[in-house]
Coordinates of C-alpha atoms in Angstrom, one line a residue:
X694 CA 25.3 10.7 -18.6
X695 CA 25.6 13.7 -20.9
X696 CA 26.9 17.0 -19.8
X697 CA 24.0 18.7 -19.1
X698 CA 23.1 16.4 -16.8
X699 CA 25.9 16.1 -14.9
X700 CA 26.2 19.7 -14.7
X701 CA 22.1 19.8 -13.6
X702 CA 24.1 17.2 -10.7
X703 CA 26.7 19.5 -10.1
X704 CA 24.3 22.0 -9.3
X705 CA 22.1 20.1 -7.2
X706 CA 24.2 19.2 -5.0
X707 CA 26.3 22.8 -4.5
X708 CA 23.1 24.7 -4.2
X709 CA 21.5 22.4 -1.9
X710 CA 24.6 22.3 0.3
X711 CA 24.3 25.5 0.0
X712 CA 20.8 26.2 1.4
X713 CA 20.2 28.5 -1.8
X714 CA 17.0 26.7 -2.8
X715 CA 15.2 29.7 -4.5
X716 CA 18.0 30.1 -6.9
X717 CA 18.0 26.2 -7.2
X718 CA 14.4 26.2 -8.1
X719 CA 15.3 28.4 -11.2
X720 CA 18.1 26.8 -12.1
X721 CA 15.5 23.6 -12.1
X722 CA 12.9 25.6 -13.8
X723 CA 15.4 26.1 -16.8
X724 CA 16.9 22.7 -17.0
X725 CA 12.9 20.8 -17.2
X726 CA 13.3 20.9 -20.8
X727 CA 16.7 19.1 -20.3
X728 CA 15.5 16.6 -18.1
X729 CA 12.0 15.7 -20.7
X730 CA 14.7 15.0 -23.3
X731 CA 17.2 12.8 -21.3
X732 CA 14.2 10.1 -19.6
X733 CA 16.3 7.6 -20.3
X734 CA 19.1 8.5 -18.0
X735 CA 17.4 10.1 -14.9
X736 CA 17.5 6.7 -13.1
X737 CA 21.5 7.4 -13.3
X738 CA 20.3 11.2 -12.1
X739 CA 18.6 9.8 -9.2
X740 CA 21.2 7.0 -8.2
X741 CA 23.5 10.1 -8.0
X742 CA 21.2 12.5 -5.3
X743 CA 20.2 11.5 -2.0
X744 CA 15.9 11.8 -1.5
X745 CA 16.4 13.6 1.8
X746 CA 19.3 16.3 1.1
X747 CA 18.7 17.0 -2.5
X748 CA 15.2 17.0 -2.4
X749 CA 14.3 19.5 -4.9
X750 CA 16.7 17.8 -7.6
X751 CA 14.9 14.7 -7.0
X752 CA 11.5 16.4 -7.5
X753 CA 12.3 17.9 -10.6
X754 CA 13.6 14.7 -11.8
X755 CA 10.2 12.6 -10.9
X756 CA 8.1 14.8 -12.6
X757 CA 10.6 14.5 -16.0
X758 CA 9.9 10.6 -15.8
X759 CA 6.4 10.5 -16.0
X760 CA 6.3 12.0 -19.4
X761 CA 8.0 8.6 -20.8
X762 CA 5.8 5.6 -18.9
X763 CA 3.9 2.8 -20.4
X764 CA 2.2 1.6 -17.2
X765 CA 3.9 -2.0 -17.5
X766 CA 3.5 -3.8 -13.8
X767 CA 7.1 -4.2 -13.6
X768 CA 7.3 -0.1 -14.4
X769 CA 4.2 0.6 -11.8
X770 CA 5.7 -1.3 -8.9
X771 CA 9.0 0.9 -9.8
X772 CA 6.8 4.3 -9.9
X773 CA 4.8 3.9 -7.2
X774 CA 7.8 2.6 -4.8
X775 CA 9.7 5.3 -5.7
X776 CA 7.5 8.4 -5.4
X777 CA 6.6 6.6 -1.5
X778 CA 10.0 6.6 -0.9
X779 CA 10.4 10.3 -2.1
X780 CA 7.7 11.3 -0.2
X781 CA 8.4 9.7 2.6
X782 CA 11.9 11.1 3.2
X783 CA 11.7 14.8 1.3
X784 CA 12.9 17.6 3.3
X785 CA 9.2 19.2 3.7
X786 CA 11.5 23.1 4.1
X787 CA 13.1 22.1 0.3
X788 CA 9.9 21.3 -1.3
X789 CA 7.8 24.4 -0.1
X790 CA 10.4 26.5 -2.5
X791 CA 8.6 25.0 -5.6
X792 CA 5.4 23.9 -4.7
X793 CA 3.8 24.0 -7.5
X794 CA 6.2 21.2 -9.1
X795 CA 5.7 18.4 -6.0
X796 CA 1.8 19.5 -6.9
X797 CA 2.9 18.7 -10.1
X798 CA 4.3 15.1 -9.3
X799 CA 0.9 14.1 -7.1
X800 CA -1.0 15.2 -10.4
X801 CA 1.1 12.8 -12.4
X802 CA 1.3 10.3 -9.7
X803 CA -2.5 10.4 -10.1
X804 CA -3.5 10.3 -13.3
X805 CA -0.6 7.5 -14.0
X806 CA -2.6 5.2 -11.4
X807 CA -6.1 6.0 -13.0
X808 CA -5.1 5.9 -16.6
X809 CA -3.1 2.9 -16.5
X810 CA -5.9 0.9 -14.1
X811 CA -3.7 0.0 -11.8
X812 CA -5.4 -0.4 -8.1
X813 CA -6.0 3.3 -6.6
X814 CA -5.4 2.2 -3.4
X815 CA -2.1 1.7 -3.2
X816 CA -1.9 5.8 -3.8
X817 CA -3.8 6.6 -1.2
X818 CA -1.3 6.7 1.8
X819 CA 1.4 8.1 -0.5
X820 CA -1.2 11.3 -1.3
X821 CA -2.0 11.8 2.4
X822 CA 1.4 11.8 3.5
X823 CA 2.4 14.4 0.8
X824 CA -0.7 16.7 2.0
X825 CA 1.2 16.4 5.5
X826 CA 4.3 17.4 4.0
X827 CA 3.5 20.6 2.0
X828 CA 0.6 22.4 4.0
X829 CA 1.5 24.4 6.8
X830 CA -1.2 23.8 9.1
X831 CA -4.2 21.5 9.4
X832 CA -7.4 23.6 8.3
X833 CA -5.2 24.6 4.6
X834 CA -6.4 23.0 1.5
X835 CA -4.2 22.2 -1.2
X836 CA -5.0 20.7 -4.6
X837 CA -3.4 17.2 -3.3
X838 CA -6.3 17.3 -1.9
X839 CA -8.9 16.8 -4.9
X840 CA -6.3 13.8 -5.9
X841 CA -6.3 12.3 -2.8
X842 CA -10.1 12.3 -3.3
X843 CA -10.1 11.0 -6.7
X844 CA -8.0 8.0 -5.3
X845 CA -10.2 7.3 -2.7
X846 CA -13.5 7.5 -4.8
X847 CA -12.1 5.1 -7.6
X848 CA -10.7 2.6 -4.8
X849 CA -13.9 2.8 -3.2
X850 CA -12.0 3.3 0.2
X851 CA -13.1 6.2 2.0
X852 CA -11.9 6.2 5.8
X853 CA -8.8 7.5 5.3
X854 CA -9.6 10.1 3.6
X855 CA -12.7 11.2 5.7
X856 CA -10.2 12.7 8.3
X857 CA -9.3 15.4 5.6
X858 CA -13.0 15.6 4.5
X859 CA -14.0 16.5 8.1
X860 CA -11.7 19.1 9.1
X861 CA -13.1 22.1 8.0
X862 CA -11.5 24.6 6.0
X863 CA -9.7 28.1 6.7
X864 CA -7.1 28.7 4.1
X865 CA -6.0 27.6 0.8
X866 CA -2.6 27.0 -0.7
X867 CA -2.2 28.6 -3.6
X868 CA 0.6 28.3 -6.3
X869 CA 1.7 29.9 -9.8
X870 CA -0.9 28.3 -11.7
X871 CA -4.1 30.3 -10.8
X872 CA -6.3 27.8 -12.9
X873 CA -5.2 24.7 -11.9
X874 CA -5.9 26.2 -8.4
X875 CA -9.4 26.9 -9.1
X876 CA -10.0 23.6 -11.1
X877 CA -8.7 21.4 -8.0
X878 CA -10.9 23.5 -5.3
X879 CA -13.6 22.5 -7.8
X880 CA -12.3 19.1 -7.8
X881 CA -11.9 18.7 -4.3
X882 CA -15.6 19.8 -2.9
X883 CA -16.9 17.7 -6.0
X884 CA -15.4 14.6 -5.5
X885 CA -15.4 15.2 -1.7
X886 CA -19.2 15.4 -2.2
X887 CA -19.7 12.2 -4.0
X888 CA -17.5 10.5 -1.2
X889 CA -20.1 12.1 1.6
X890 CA -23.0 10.6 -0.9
X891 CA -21.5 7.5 -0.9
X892 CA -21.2 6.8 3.1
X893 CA -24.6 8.4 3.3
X894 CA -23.8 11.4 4.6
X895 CA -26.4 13.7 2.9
X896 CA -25.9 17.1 5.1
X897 CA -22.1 16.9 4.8
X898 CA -22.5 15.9 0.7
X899 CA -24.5 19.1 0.1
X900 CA -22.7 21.3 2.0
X901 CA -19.5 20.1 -0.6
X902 CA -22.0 20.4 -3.9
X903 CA -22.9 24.2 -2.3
X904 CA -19.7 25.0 -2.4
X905 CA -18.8 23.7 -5.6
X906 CA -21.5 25.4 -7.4
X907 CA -21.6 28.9 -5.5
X908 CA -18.2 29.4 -6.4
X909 CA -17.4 32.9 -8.2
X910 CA -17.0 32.2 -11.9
X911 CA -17.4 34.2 -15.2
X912 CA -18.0 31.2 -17.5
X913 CA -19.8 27.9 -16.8
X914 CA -17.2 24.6 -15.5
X915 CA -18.2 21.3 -15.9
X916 CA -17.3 20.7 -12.7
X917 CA -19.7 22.9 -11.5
X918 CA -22.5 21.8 -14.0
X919 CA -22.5 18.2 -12.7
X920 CA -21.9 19.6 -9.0
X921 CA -25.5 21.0 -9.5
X922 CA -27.2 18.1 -10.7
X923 CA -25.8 16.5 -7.8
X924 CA -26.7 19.0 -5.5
X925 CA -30.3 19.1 -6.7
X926 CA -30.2 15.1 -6.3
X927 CA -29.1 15.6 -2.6
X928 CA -31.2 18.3 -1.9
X929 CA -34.6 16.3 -2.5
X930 CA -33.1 12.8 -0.7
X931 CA -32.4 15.3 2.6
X932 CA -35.2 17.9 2.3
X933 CA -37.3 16.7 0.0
X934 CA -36.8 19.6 -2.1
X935 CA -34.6 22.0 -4.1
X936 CA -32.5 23.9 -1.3
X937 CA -31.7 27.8 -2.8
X938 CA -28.4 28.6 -3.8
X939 CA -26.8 31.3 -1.8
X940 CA -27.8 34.5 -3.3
X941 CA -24.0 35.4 -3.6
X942 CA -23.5 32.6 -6.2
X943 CA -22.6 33.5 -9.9
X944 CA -25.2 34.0 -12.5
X945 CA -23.7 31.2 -14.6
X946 CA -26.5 29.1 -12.6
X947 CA -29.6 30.5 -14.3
X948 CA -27.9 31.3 -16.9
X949 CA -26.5 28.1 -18.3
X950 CA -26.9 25.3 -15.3
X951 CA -30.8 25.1 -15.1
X952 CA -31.0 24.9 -18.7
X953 CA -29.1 22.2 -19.2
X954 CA -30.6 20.3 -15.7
X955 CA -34.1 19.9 -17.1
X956 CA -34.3 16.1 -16.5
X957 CA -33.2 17.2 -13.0
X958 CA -35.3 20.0 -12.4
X959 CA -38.4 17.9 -13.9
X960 CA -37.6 14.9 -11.4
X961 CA -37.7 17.8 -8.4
X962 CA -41.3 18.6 -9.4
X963 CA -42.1 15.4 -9.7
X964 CA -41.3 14.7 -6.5
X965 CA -43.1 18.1 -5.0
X966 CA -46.4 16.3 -5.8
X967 CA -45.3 13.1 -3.5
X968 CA -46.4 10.8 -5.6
X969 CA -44.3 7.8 -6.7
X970 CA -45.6 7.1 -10.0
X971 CA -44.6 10.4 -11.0
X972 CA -41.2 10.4 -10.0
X973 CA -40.9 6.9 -11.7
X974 CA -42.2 7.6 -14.8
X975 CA -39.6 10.9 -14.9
X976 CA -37.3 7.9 -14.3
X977 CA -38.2 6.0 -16.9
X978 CA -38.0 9.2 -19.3
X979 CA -34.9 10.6 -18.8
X980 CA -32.9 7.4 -18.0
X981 CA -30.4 7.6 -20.7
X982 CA -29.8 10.7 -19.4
X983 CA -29.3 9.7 -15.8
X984 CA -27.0 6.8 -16.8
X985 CA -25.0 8.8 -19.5
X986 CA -24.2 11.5 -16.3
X987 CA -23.4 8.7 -14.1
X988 CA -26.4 9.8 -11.6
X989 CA -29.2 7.2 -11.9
X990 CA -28.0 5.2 -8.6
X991 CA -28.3 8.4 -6.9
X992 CA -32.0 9.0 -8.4
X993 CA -33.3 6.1 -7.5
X994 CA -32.2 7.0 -3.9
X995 CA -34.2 9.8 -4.9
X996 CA -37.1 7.6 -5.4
X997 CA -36.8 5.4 -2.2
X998 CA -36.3 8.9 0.1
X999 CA -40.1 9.9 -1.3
X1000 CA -41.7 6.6 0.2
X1001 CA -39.7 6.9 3.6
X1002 CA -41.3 10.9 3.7
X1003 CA -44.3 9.5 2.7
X1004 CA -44.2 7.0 5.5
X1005 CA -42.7 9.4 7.7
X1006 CA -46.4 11.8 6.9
X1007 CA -48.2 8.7 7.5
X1008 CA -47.0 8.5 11.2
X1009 CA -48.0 12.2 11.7
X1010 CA -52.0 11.3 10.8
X1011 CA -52.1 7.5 12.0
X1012 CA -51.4 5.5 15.1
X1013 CA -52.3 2.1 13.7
X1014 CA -52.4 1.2 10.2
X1015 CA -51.8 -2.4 8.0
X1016 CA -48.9 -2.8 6.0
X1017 CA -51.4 -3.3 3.3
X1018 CA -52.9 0.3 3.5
X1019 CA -49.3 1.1 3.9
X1020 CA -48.6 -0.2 0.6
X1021 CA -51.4 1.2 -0.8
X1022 CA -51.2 4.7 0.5
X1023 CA -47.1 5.5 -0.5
X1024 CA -47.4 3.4 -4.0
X1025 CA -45.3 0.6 -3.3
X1026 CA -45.9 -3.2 -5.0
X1027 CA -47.3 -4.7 -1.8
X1028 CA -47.3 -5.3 2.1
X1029 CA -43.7 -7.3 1.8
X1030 CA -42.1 -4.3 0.8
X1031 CA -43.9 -1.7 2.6
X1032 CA -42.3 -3.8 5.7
X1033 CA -38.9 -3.7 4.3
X1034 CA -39.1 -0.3 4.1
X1035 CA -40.3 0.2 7.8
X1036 CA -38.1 -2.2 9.1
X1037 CA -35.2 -0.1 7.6
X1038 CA -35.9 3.2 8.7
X1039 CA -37.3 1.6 12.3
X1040 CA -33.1 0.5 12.2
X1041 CA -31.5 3.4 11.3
X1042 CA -34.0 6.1 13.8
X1043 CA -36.0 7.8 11.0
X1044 CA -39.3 6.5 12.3
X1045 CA -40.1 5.2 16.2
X1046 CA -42.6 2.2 15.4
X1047 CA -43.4 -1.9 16.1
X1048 CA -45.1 -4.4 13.7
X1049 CA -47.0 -6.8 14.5
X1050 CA -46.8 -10.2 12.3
X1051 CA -49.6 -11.8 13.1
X1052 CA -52.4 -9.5 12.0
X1053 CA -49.7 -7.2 10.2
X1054 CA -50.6 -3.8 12.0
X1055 CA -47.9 -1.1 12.3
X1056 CA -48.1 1.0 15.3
X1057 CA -46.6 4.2 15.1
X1058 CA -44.9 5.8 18.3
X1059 CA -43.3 9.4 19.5
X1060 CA -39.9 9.8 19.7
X1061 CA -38.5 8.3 23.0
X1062 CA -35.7 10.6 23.7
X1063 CA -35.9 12.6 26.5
X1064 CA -33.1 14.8 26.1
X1065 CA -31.7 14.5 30.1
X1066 CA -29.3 11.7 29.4
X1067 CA -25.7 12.3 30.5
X1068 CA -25.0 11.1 26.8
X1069 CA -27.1 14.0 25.2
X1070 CA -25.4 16.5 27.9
X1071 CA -22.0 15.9 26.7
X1072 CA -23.2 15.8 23.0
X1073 CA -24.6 19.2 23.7
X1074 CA -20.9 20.1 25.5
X1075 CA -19.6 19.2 22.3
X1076 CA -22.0 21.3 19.8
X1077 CA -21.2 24.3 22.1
X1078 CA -17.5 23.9 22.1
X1079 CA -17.6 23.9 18.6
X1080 CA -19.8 26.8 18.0
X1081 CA -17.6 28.6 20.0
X1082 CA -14.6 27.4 17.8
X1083 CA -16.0 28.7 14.8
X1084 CA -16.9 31.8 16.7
X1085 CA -13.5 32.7 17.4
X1086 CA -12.2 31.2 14.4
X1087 CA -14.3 34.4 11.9
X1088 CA -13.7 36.9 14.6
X1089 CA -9.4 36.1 13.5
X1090 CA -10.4 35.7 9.8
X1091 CA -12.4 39.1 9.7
X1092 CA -9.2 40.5 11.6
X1093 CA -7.2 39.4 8.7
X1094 CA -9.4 40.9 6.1
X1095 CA -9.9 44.2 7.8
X1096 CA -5.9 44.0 8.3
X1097 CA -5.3 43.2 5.0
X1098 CA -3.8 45.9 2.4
X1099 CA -5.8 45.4 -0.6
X1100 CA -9.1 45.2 1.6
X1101 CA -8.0 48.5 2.9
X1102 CA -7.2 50.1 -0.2
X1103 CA -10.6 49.4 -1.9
X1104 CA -12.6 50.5 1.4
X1105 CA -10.8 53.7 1.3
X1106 CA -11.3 53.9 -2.7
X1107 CA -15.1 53.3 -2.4
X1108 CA -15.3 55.7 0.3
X1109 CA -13.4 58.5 -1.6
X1110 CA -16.0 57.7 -5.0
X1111 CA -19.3 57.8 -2.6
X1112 CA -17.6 61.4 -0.9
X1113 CA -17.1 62.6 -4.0
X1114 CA -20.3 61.2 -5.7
X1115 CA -22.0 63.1 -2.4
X1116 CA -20.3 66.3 -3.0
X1117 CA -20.9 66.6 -6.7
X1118 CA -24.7 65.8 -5.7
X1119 CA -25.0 69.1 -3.3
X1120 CA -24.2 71.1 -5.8
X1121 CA -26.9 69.6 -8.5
X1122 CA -29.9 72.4 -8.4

């Protein structure tokens, strides 16, 4: 072990025994450049510190070995082994000194799994855990976050992290590197939206897209830009139509977004004239461009949502009709299908109606809940208490703000410009 690493040791431990962590985290800061340079002996660096008392050390030190890994499967099983058992055991207090370097690590950690193809899965747990360690309360986001959800998209595993996804949220973490912050609350609601997409959650998923693309911004992302072609995609499958962006959003949207949406935007009017040939033959034209931005699995959900709302008009103007006029009437290929579909959305409570097989009638019915079930009662209980929540949960968040110093200093600022705007008015003849 050369010098400088045994003094980078040395220090470690003193500091840490010490409980001077900020001037440790400086001391760290200086010696990265060391520690990029000396890969091949910061196994002997770990050996040397304990994961639980020397926690920063050790962080410092993981993030120097990922700059020097081939991805082997013996080296993977190492990595990922070792960064569980680091975050397992960190002192949660140590890393919250530097978090922007054990952000750092769960970047690496991430893009070493995804790069290397080796199962996303087996990152999952590890991220979640290290989101437990470094927020300070439930309802903060951090940019684990968007990793977590990477992991969990690519693994096609979703229920653990749908426990994040759900729990709305009230403050973000923030750290030294403003950009990075921004691009992983991008990340996050994006890949967070696709997740929602993909369990069929279409409210949730636009909510995410909304978010993503109403974000303040100067210049264009390309986060953003596929966040809107997603969120128009969504839009129509839930509401049959283009949902308006909140009028505080950027003007990057008209600007640059719808421009380069067309194919999306043409598919939306497409589908405003209900018509399924239409929206298939926009299909059929802009299909290498569907594919190319990954979306065409989600437009042809876009396709199937027009014949269940054209179904779902039929039962608004019929009580009885044959599968065959069915068929006929929303475009599909025959009376096989046109039960398929029926059957489906009979399953999953989007229409209330019976077939009959032998003479292959529909009958359409009303909706048979009553709303006086103890079961609606306490879902209604549950709504409430939640509304409330929220209620009390801006009434402290507008508290902040109004408490807040820079809030206070440009209210006072704006209301010294509009006295003194007033003032120089009266005298105008």
């Amino acid at each position: 072990m050369s010098a400088a690493l045994e003094h980078f040791v040395n220090n470690v431990r003193t500091q840490s025994a010490s409980g001077n962590f900020r001037e440790l985290v400086e001391s760290c800061n200086q010696t990265a450049v060391v520690l990029a340079k000396n890969t091949n002996y910061l196994d002997n660096v770990l050996e040397t510190l304990d994961f639980q008392q020397h926690s920063l050390g050790v962080l410092y030190v993981l993030v120097a070995k990922f700059n020097n890994l081939t991805g082997t499967p013996e080296e993977a099983d190492i990595i990922i082994s070792m960064v569980r058992d680091f975050i397992s055991v960190c002192n949660g207090e140590q890393i919250r000194f530097s978090p922007q370097t054990f952000v750092e690590l769960c970047h690496h950690f991430t893009e070493y799994l995804v790069k290397h193809h080796i199962p996303c899965i087996q990152g999952i747990s590890i991220l979640a855990q290290a989101i437990d360690k470094i927020r300070l309360f439930d309802t903060q986001l951090t940019a684990i976050h968007a990793d977590l959800c990477q992991l969990s998209f690519c693994a096609k595993v979703f229920s653990p992290v749908l426990k994040f996804l759900d729990t709305d949220i009230t403050a973000i973490a923030s750290t030294d590197d403003s950009n990075h912050d921004a691009k992983y609350f991008l990340l996050y609601y994006y890949y967070g939206g696709m997740i929602y997409t993909a369990v069929h959650n279409y409210e949730r998923a636009l909510y995410f897209f909304e978010v993503a693309v109403s974000t303040p911004a100067l210049a264009m992302s390309h986060i953003m830009l596929e966040s809107y072609k997603k969120f128009l995609l969504v839009s129509l499958i839930l509401h049959g139509k283009i949902m308006p962006i909140p009028k505080y959003s950027s003007q990057v949207i008209a600007r640059f977004m719808k421009p380069l949406s067309h194919a999306y935007h043409e598919l939306a009017n497409a589908y405003g004239t209900a018509s399924s040939e239409e929206v298939r033959s926009i299909i059929n034209k802009y299909r290498d461009t569907y594919s190319n931005d990954t979306n065409l699995g989600l437009v042809q959900q876009v396709a199937r949502s027009l014949c269940k709302k054209n179904i779902q008009r039929l039962t608004k103007t019929f009580l009885t009709l044959s599968l065959a006029d069915v068929a006929s009437r929303v475009q599909l290929s025959g009376p096989a299908e046109a039960e398929e579909y029926i059957l489906n959305m009979i399953k999953s409570g989007e229409i209330f109606a019976s077939i009959n097989q032998k003479d292959g009638m529909v009958v359409f019915k009303d909706d048979p809940e009553k709303y006086d079930s103890p079961e609606m009662f306490l879902k209604v209980q549950d709504d409430m208490a939640r509304v409330m929540e929220l209620n009390k949960q801006i009434i402290k968040m507008e508290e902040e703000i109004m408490l807040n110093l820079l809030y206070v200093k440009k209210s006072i600022g704006n209301q010294d410009e509009d006295l003194i705007t007033g003032h120089s008015k009266s005298f105008v003849v």
